[in-house]
Short mmCIF file of C-alpha atoms in Angstrom, two decimals:
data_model
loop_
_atom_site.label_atom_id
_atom_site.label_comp_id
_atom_site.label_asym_id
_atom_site.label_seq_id
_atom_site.Cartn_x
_atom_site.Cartn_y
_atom_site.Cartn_z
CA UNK A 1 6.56 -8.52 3.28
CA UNK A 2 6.02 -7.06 6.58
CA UNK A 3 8.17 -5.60 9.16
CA UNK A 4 9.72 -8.18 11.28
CA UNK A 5 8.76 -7.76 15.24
CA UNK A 6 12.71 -6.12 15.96
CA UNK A 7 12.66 -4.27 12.86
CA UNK A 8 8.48 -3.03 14.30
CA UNK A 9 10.63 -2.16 17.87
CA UNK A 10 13.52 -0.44 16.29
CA UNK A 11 10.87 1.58 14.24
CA UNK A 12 9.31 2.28 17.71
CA UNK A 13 12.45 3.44 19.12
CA UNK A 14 13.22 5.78 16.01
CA UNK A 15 9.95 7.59 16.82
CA UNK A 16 10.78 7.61 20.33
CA UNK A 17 14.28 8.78 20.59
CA UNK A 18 14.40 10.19 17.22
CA UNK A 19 17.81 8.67 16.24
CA UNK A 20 19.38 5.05 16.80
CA UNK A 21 22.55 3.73 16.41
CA UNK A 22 23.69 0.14 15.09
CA UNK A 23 26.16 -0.57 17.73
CA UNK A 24 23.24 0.37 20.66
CA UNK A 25 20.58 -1.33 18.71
CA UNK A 26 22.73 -4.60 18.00
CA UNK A 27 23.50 -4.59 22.30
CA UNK A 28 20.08 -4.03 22.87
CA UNK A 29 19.15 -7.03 20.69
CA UNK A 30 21.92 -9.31 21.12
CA UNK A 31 22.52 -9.78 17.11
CA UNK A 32 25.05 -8.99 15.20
CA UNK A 33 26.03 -5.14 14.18
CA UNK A 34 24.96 -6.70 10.05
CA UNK A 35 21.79 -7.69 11.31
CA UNK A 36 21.03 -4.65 12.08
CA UNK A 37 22.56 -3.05 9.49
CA UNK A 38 20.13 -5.05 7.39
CA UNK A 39 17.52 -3.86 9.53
CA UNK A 40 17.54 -0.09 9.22
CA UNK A 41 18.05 -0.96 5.72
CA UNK A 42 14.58 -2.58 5.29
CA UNK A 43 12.86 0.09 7.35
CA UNK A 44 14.67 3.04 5.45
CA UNK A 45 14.23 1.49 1.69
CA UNK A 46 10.44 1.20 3.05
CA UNK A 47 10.39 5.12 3.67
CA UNK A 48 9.98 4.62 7.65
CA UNK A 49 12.70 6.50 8.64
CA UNK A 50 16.01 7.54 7.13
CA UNK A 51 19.93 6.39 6.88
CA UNK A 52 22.95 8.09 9.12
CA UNK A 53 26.36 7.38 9.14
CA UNK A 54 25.68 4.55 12.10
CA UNK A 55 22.26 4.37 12.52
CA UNK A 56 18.91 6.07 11.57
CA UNK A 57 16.52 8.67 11.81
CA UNK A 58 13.15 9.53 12.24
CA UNK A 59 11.43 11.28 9.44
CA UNK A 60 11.64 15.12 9.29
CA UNK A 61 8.86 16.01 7.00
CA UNK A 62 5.50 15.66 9.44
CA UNK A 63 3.33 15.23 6.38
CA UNK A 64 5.19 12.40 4.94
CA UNK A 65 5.93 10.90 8.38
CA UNK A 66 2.05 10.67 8.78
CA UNK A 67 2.16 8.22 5.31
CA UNK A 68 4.90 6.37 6.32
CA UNK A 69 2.82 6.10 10.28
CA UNK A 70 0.00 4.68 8.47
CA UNK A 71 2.15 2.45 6.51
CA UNK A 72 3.42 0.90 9.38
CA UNK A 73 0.21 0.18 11.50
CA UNK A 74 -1.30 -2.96 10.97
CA UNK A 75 1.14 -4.35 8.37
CA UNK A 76 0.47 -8.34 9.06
CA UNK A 77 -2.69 -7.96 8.11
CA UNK A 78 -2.06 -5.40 4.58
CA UNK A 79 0.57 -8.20 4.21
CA UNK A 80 -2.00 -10.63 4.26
CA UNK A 81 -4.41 -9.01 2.34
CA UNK A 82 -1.90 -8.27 -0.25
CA UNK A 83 -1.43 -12.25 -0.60
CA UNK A 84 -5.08 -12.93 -1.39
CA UNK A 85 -4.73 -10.17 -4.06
CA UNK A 86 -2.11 -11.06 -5.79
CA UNK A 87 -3.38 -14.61 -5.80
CA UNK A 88 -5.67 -13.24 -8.16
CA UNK A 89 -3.60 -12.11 -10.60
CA UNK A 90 -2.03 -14.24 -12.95
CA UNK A 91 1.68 -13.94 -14.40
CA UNK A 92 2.25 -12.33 -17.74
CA UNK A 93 -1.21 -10.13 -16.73
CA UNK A 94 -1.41 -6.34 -16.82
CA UNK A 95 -1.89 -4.75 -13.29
CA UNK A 96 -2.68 -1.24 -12.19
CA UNK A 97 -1.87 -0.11 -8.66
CA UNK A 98 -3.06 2.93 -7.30
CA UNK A 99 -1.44 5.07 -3.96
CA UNK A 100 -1.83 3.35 -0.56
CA UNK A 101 -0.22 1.06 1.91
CA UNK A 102 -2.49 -1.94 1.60
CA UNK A 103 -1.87 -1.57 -2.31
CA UNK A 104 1.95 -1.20 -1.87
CA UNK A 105 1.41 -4.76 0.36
CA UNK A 106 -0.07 -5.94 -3.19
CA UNK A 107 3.05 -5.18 -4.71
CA UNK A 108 5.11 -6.90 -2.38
CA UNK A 109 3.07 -10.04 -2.71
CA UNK A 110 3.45 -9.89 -6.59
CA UNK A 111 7.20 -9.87 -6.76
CA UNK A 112 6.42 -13.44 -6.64
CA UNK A 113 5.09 -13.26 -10.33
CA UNK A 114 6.38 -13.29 -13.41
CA UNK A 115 5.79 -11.48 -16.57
CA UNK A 116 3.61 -8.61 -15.35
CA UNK A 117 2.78 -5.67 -17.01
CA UNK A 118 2.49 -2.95 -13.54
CA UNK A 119 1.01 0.80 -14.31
CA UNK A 120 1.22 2.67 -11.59
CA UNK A 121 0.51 6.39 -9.74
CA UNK A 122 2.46 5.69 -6.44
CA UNK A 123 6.39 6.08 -6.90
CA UNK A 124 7.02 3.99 -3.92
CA UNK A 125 5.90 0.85 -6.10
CA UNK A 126 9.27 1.27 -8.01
CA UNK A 127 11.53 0.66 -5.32
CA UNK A 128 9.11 -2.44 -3.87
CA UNK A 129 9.50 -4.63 -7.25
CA UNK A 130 12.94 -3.10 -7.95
CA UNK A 131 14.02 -7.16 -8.28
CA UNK A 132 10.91 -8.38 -9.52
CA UNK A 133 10.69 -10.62 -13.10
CA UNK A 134 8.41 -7.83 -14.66
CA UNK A 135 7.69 -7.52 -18.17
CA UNK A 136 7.07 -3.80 -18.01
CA UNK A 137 6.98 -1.15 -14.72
CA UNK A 138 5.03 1.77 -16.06
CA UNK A 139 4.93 4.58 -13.71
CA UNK A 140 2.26 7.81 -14.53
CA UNK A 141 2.97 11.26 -15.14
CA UNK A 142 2.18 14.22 -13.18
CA UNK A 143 2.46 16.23 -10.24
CA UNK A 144 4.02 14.09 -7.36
CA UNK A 145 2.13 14.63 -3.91
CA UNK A 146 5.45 14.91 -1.48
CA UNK A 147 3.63 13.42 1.70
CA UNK A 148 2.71 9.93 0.15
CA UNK A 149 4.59 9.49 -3.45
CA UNK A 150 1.33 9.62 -5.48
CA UNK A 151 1.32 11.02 -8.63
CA UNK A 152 -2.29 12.88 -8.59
CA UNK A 153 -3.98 15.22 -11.63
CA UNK A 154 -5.38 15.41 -14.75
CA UNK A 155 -1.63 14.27 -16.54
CA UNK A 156 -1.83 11.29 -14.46
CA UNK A 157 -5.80 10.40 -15.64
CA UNK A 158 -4.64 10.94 -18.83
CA UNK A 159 -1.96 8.62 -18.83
CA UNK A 160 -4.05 6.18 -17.23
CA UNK A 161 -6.38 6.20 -20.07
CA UNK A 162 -4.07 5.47 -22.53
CA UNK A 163 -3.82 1.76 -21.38
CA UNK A 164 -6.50 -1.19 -20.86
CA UNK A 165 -5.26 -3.17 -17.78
CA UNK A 166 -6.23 -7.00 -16.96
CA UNK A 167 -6.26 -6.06 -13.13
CA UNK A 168 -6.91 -3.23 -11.27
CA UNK A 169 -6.47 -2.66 -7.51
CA UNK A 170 -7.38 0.07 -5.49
CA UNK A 171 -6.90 0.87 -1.97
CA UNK A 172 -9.24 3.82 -0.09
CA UNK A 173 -9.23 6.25 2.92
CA UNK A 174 -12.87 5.27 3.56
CA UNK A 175 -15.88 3.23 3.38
CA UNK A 176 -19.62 3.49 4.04
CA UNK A 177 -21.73 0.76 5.06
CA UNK A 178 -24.03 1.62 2.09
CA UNK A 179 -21.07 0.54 -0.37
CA UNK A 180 -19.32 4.23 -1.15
CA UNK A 181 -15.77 3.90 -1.68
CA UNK A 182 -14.69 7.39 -0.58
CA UNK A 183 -11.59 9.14 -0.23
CA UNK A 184 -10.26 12.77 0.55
CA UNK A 185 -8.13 14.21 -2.28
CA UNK A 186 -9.91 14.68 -5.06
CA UNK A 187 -7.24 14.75 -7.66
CA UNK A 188 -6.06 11.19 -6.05
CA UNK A 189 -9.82 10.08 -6.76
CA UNK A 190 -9.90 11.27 -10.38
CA UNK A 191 -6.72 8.82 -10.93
CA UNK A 192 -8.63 5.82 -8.91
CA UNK A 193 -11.63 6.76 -11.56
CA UNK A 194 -9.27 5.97 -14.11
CA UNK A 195 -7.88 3.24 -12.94
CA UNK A 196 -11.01 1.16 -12.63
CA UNK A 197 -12.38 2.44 -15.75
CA UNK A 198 -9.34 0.82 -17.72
CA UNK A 199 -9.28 -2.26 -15.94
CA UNK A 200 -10.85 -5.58 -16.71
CA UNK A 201 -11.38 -6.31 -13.23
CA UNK A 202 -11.63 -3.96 -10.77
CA UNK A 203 -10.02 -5.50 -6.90
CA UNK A 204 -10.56 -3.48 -3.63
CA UNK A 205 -8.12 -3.90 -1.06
CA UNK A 206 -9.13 -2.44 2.39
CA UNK A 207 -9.29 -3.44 5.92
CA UNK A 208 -12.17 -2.69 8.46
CA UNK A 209 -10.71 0.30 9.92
CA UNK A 210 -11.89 2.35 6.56
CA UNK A 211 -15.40 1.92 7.87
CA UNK A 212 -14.51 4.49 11.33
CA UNK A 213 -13.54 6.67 9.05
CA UNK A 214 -15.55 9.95 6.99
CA UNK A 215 -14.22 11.37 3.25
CA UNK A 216 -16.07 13.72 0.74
CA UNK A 217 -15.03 12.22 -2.30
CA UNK A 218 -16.87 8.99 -3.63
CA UNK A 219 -14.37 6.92 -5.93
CA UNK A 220 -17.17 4.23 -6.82
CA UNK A 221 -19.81 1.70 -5.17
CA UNK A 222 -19.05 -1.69 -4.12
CA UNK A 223 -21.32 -2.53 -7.58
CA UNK A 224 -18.71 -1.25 -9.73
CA UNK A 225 -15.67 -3.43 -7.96
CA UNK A 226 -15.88 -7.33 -8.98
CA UNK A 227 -13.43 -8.23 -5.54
CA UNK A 228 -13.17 -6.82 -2.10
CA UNK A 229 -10.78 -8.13 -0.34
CA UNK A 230 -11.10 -7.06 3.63
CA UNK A 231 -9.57 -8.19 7.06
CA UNK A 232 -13.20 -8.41 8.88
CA UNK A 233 -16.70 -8.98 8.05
CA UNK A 234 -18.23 -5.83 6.69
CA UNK A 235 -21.67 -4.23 8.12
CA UNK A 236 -24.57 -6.34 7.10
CA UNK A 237 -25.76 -3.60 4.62
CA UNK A 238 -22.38 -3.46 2.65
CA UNK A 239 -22.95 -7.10 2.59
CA UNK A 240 -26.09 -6.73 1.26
CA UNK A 241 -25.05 -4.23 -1.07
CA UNK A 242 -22.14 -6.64 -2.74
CA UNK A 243 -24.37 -9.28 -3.04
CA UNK A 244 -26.85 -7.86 -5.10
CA UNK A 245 -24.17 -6.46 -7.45
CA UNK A 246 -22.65 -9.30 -7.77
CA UNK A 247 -19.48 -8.14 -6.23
CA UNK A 248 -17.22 -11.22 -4.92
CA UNK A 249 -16.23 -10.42 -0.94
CA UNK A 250 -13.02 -11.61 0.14
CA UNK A 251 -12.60 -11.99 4.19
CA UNK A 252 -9.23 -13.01 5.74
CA UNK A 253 -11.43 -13.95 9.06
CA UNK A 254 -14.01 -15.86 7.35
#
């Protein structure tokens, strides 16, 4: 689930000011000193900003912050791009999930399900379906990137590829209108390699902003994904592209 539009102010004002505290927040609201409470606990266990004794504060690690920024930004519409993923996926299914904020969005829609089967690279996916009905949470091994939770390198592709997934779902830093799915680590691509390779079928979660945006490292083509599921209607060529691959496009606005 998203942030709600107080908890997306208070997050403001931690950036802002640096540090809040419950009783000034719940005056500045007009709710309750628990609703708040609540608040800074949503926005904290999301890795926005962290706990005090009476209030929060921002993030001292820049790198990390600079996830958790990202993570933030346009979260209605990862939210609802995490729904039409996880309507996908069927309970009692095996699902990989791979680092990123629109894929952590996935997770949130799936706690939902019941029965899955989740492999993952991204540590932050254990805390999100802490209280989900899951068969099995299967987290890689590896070398843990501090700024994002990822767990990136060749122990992490080789613990991929010791399992055969009905789902896999992606996210990416960047996308050209030609259908290259880029990105710019590229241990974090090896993993996304993986992932698709031991996958049944292979979803793309994105939204149009990826298309602004330049990375080295190409993960795959829009032919190799069977589902990508996007905010906006992609450039006519990336269209073009999907079609002739057969690849099934997805579009919130459509």
């Amino acid at each position: 689930m998203s942030l709600s539009d107080r908890q997306e102010e208070i997050l403001d004002l931690i950036r802002t000011e640096s540090r809040v505290e419950v009783d000034d927040l719940a005056a500045r609201f007009d709710v309750t000193t628990q609703t708040i409470r609540r608040d800074l606990g949503e926005i904290c266990d999301r890795g926005l900003a962290t706990r005090t004794h009476g209030g929060a504060r921002q993030l001292v690690s820049a790198a990390s912050f600079a996830y958790e920024d990202r993570r933030a930004q346009n979260t209605k519409v990862k939210a609802a791009i995490g729904q039409k993923a996880a309507a996908l996926i069927a309970d009692r299914s095996s699902v990989i999930l791979n680092i990123g904020t629109t894929t952590e969005q996935v997770a949130a829609a799936l706690t939902a399900h019941q029965g899955l089967t989740v492999i993952s690279n991204n540590i932050n996916i254990v805390h999100i379906l802490r209280e989900a009905r899951l068969a099995n949470m299967i987290i890689a091994g590896g070398t843990v990137r501090q700024s994002d939770g990822a767990i990136v390198g060749a122990e992490a592709v080789e613990f991929i590829g010791n399992y055969k997934a009905d789902f896999a779902v992606i996210g990416a830093s960047s996308m050209d209108a030609d259908g290259a799915i880029l990105d710019f680590d590229d241990r974090e691509v090896a993993v996304a390699r993986a992932i698709l390779k031991n996958a049944r079928t292979k979803i793309l979660v994105v939204d149009h902003t990826k298309f602004d945006r330049s990375a080295p490292h190409r993960i795959c083509d829009v032919a190799d994904l069977d589902v990508v599921i996007m905010d906006q209607t992609p450039p006519e060529s990336f269209i073009k592209a999907a079609d002739a691959a057969g690849t099934e496009l997805l579009i919130l606005d459509a």
